[in-house]
CSV table of C-alpha atoms in Angstrom, one decimal:
chain,number,residue,atom,x,y,z
A,1,GLY,CA,68.1,61.8,-99.7
A,2,ALA,CA,70.8,64.1,-99.3
A,3,VAL,CA,71.4,65.5,-103.3
A,4,VAL,CA,74.4,66.8,-104.9
A,5,SER,CA,74.8,68.6,-108.3
A,6,GLN,CA,77.1,69.5,-110.4
A,7,HIS,CA,77.5,72.4,-113.1
A,8,PRO,CA,78.0,72.2,-116.4
A,9,SER,CA,78.3,68.5,-116.6
A,10,ARG,CA,80.2,68.0,-119.8
A,11,VAL,CA,82.4,71.2,-121.0
A,12,ILE,CA,85.3,71.2,-124.3
A,13,CYS,CA,87.9,74.3,-123.6
A,14,LYS,CA,91.0,75.4,-125.7
A,15,SER,CA,94.0,74.6,-124.4
A,16,GLY,CA,95.2,77.8,-122.0
A,17,THR,CA,91.9,78.5,-120.7
A,18,SER,CA,90.5,78.4,-117.2
A,19,VAL,CA,87.2,76.1,-116.3
A,20,LYS,CA,85.2,76.5,-113.7
A,21,ILE,CA,83.3,73.8,-111.7
A,22,GLU,CA,80.7,74.1,-109.5
A,23,CYS,CA,79.2,71.6,-106.4
A,24,ARG,CA,76.0,72.0,-105.1
A,25,SER,CA,74.8,70.0,-102.1
A,26,LEU,CA,70.7,70.8,-102.7
A,27,ASP,CA,68.9,70.0,-99.8
A,28,PHE,CA,71.6,70.1,-96.6
A,29,GLN,CA,74.7,72.1,-95.7
A,30,ALA,CA,77.9,70.4,-96.3
A,31,THR,CA,80.2,71.5,-94.0
A,32,THR,CA,83.3,69.7,-96.1
A,33,MET,CA,82.9,69.2,-99.4
A,34,PHE,CA,86.0,66.7,-101.5
A,35,TRP,CA,87.5,67.1,-105.2
A,36,TYR,CA,88.1,63.4,-107.1
A,37,ARG,CA,90.1,63.3,-110.2
A,38,GLN,CA,88.9,59.7,-112.4
A,39,PHE,CA,90.9,58.8,-115.0
A,40,PRO,CA,89.1,55.8,-117.6
A,41,LYS,CA,89.3,52.3,-115.5
A,42,GLN,CA,90.9,54.0,-113.1
A,43,SER,CA,89.4,54.3,-109.2
A,44,LEU,CA,88.8,57.7,-108.2
A,45,MET,CA,91.7,59.7,-107.0
A,46,LEU,CA,91.1,62.4,-104.1
A,47,MET,CA,92.3,65.7,-105.3
A,48,ALA,CA,91.6,68.4,-102.1
A,49,THR,CA,89.5,68.5,-98.9
A,50,SER,CA,87.5,72.0,-98.5
A,51,ASN,CA,86.2,73.1,-95.2
A,52,GLU,CA,83.6,75.6,-95.7
A,53,GLY,CA,85.6,79.4,-95.3
A,54,SER,CA,88.7,78.3,-95.2
A,55,LYS,CA,91.6,76.7,-97.3
A,56,ALA,CA,91.4,74.0,-99.1
A,57,THR,CA,93.5,70.8,-98.3
A,58,TYR,CA,95.3,69.3,-100.8
A,59,GLU,CA,96.7,65.6,-101.8
A,60,GLN,CA,100.3,65.3,-102.5
A,61,GLY,CA,100.8,65.6,-106.1
A,62,VAL,CA,97.7,67.6,-106.7
A,63,GLU,CA,99.1,71.7,-107.5
A,64,LYS,CA,97.1,73.6,-105.4
A,65,ASP,CA,97.7,76.5,-108.0
A,66,LYS,CA,96.3,74.1,-110.9
A,67,PHE,CA,93.3,73.8,-108.7
A,68,LEU,CA,91.7,76.4,-107.1
A,69,ILE,CA,89.2,75.7,-104.6
A,70,ASN,CA,87.1,77.8,-103.3
A,71,HIS,CA,84.2,77.0,-100.3
A,72,ALA,CA,82.4,79.9,-99.6
A,73,SER,CA,78.9,78.7,-98.5
A,74,LEU,CA,78.0,75.4,-97.0
A,75,THR,CA,76.4,74.6,-100.3
A,76,LEU,CA,78.9,75.9,-103.1
A,77,SER,CA,82.0,74.7,-103.7
A,78,THR,CA,84.1,74.9,-106.8
A,79,LEU,CA,87.1,74.1,-109.2
A,80,THR,CA,88.7,76.1,-111.1
A,81,VAL,CA,91.2,74.5,-114.0
A,82,THR,CA,93.6,77.1,-114.7
A,83,SER,CA,95.1,77.0,-117.1
A,84,ALA,CA,94.2,73.8,-118.8
A,85,HIS,CA,96.3,71.4,-121.1
A,86,PRO,CA,94.9,68.3,-122.7
A,87,GLU,CA,96.2,66.2,-119.7
A,88,ASP,CA,94.1,68.1,-117.4
A,89,SER,CA,91.5,66.5,-119.6
A,90,SER,CA,89.6,63.7,-117.2
A,91,PHE,CA,86.0,62.9,-114.9
A,92,TYR,CA,86.1,65.9,-111.8
A,93,ILE,CA,83.5,64.4,-109.3
A,94,CYS,CA,83.0,66.2,-106.2
A,95,SER,CA,81.0,65.0,-102.8
A,96,ALA,CA,79.6,66.5,-99.6
A,97,GLY,CA,79.9,65.6,-96.1
A,98,THR,CA,76.8,66.4,-93.7
A,99,SER,CA,77.4,68.7,-90.7
A,100,GLY,CA,78.3,67.0,-87.6
A,101,GLY,CA,81.8,66.1,-87.0
A,102,ASN,CA,81.7,62.8,-88.7
A,103,THR,CA,81.7,62.9,-92.5
A,104,ASP,CA,81.9,59.4,-93.4
A,105,THR,CA,79.0,59.2,-95.2
A,106,GLN,CA,79.7,61.4,-98.4
A,107,TYR,CA,76.9,62.0,-100.9
A,108,PHE,CA,78.3,62.4,-104.5
A,109,GLY,CA,78.1,64.8,-107.2
A,110,PRO,CA,77.0,63.1,-110.9
A,111,GLY,CA,80.4,64.2,-112.2
A,112,THR,CA,82.0,66.5,-114.9
A,113,ARG,CA,83.2,65.5,-118.3
A,114,LEU,CA,86.3,68.1,-119.0
A,115,THR,CA,88.0,67.8,-121.6
A,116,VAL,CA,90.7,70.3,-123.1
A,117,LEU,CA,92.0,70.7,-126.6
B,1,GLY,CA,99.7,54.6,-97.6
B,2,ASP,CA,96.3,53.4,-98.2
B,3,SER,CA,95.1,51.5,-100.7
B,4,VAL,CA,92.2,49.1,-102.3
B,5,THR,CA,92.0,46.3,-104.2
B,6,GLN,CA,89.6,45.1,-106.3
B,7,MET,CA,88.7,42.2,-108.5
B,8,GLU,CA,88.3,43.6,-112.2
B,9,GLY,CA,85.6,42.8,-114.2
B,10,PRO,CA,83.4,43.1,-116.2
B,11,VAL,CA,81.4,40.2,-114.3
B,12,THR,CA,78.6,39.0,-115.7
B,13,LEU,CA,75.9,36.7,-114.0
B,14,SER,CA,72.6,35.4,-114.7
B,15,GLU,CA,69.7,36.7,-113.0
B,16,GLU,CA,69.8,34.7,-109.4
B,17,ALA,CA,72.9,33.7,-109.2
B,18,PHE,CA,74.9,34.6,-106.2
B,19,LEU,CA,77.3,37.4,-106.2
B,20,THR,CA,80.8,37.9,-105.2
B,21,ILE,CA,82.9,41.2,-105.5
B,22,ASN,CA,85.9,41.0,-103.4
B,23,CYS,CA,87.8,43.7,-102.3
B,24,THR,CA,91.1,43.6,-100.3
B,25,TYR,CA,92.4,46.8,-98.0
B,26,THR,CA,96.0,48.2,-96.6
B,27,ALA,CA,95.9,50.8,-93.9
B,28,THR,CA,98.1,52.8,-91.8
B,29,GLY,CA,95.5,52.7,-89.3
B,30,TYR,CA,91.8,51.4,-88.3
B,31,PRO,CA,89.3,52.6,-91.5
B,32,SER,CA,86.0,52.7,-92.2
B,33,LEU,CA,85.1,50.1,-95.4
B,34,PHE,CA,82.6,51.6,-97.5
B,35,TRP,CA,80.6,50.3,-100.9
B,36,TYR,CA,79.4,52.3,-103.1
B,37,VAL,CA,77.4,51.8,-106.3
B,38,GLN,CA,77.3,53.8,-109.7
B,39,TYR,CA,74.3,52.9,-111.7
B,40,PRO,CA,74.7,54.6,-115.7
B,41,GLY,CA,74.5,57.7,-115.7
B,42,GLU,CA,73.8,58.4,-112.1
B,43,GLY,CA,76.8,59.5,-109.3
B,44,LEU,CA,78.3,57.6,-106.8
B,45,GLN,CA,76.0,56.0,-104.0
B,46,LEU,CA,77.0,54.5,-100.9
B,47,LEU,CA,75.6,51.3,-100.7
B,48,LEU,CA,76.7,50.0,-96.7
B,49,LYS,CA,79.6,50.7,-94.9
B,50,ALA,CA,80.9,49.0,-91.8
B,51,THR,CA,83.4,51.1,-89.6
B,52,LYS,CA,84.9,48.7,-86.9
B,53,ALA,CA,86.5,45.0,-86.8
B,54,ASP,CA,83.8,42.2,-87.3
B,55,ASP,CA,81.2,45.2,-88.4
B,56,LYS,CA,78.8,43.9,-91.3
B,57,GLY,CA,77.1,46.2,-93.4
B,58,SER,CA,73.8,45.3,-95.0
B,59,ASN,CA,71.4,47.3,-97.6
B,60,LYS,CA,69.6,45.5,-100.4
B,61,GLY,CA,70.2,42.2,-99.6
B,62,PHE,CA,74.2,43.5,-100.3
B,63,GLU,CA,76.1,42.3,-97.4
B,64,ALA,CA,80.1,42.9,-96.7
B,65,THR,CA,81.9,42.0,-93.1
B,66,TYR,CA,85.1,44.0,-91.9
B,67,ARG,CA,87.2,41.6,-92.0
B,68,LYS,CA,90.9,42.8,-90.1
B,69,GLU,CA,92.8,39.4,-90.3
B,70,THR,CA,92.2,38.9,-93.5
B,71,THR,CA,92.3,43.1,-94.7
B,72,SER,CA,88.9,42.6,-96.6
B,73,PHE,CA,85.5,43.5,-96.9
B,74,HIS,CA,84.2,41.1,-99.7
B,75,LEU,CA,80.6,42.1,-101.7
B,76,GLU,CA,78.0,39.3,-101.5
B,77,LYS,CA,74.3,39.0,-102.7
B,78,GLY,CA,72.8,36.3,-102.7
B,79,SER,CA,70.5,36.4,-105.8
B,80,VAL,CA,71.1,39.0,-108.1
B,81,GLN,CA,68.7,40.7,-110.7
B,82,VAL,CA,69.3,42.6,-113.7
B,83,SER,CA,68.4,46.3,-112.0
B,84,ASP,CA,72.1,45.4,-110.1
B,85,SER,CA,73.7,45.7,-113.1
B,86,ALA,CA,76.1,48.6,-112.3
B,87,VAL,CA,79.9,49.5,-111.3
B,88,TYR,CA,80.4,48.8,-107.6
B,89,PHE,CA,83.5,50.9,-105.8
B,90,CYS,CA,85.0,49.4,-102.9
B,91,ALA,CA,86.6,52.8,-100.5
B,92,LEU,CA,88.0,53.1,-97.3
B,93,SER,CA,88.7,56.5,-94.8
B,94,ASP,CA,91.4,56.9,-92.5
B,95,ARG,CA,91.0,59.1,-90.6
B,96,MET,CA,93.5,58.5,-88.0
B,97,ARG,CA,96.4,59.0,-90.8
B,98,ARG,CA,94.6,61.9,-92.7
B,99,GLY,CA,94.3,63.3,-89.3
B,100,GLY,CA,90.2,63.5,-89.1
B,101,ALA,CA,89.8,64.3,-92.8
B,102,ASP,CA,87.7,61.7,-94.6
B,103,GLY,CA,88.5,62.1,-97.9
B,104,LEU,CA,88.0,58.2,-99.5
B,105,THR,CA,90.1,56.1,-100.8
B,106,PHE,CA,88.5,53.9,-103.7
B,107,GLY,CA,89.5,50.5,-106.0
B,108,LYS,CA,88.9,50.5,-109.8
B,109,GLY,CA,85.4,49.9,-109.8
B,110,THR,CA,83.8,46.6,-110.7
B,111,HIS,CA,81.4,46.4,-113.7
B,112,LEU,CA,79.0,44.6,-112.9
B,113,ILE,CA,76.4,43.0,-115.9
B,114,ILE,CA,73.8,40.6,-115.2
B,115,GLN,CA,71.9,39.0,-117.7
B,116,PRO,CA,68.2,38.1,-117.5
């Protein structure tokens, strides 16, 4: 089946630093990737939709200058949390939709736990 | 905006019991509906989906029927096993509202615990 990986799985950083999270589709090409954020005991909240080779589309309330998304290839998207603060601590999950137009089926990565001290 | 409401957990059942996890939704357009499952330490996996009213999604003994009149997509299984213990998420994709994009709106998840 389709596999999506994320790296790192956990990261702890100091306030004010930037953190990059990678999302890779290992055995398929993903024209569209999605980034979600999950708070404890809450649902996953869509942050942005990323299409290969174009700018990401951010959901209302998500700061695009804070959460930089790059989708440079059909198998890699990165999320950079810039100038991280403790309130950015969360579980970040990516998913990838397969090529062909209909991305109703998404394949999810295992998530990255970010802790900002 | 779109929203998904599912029953809070944890839900604890004995093996071979009947399972129902309720899910209701609100959406602007005509959404596709999904159930995802997350086993401990793993990413979300698609369990089943339905793309239009009255469709029934099924997989691994689980079923859910897209009920437009009640805006519901309840998950059911006739006889649960210990291996079904996981967190279950109901979700929708409203492409019409999102202008063709497929980002998902999730419920909060229901933690299911099956005891032997």
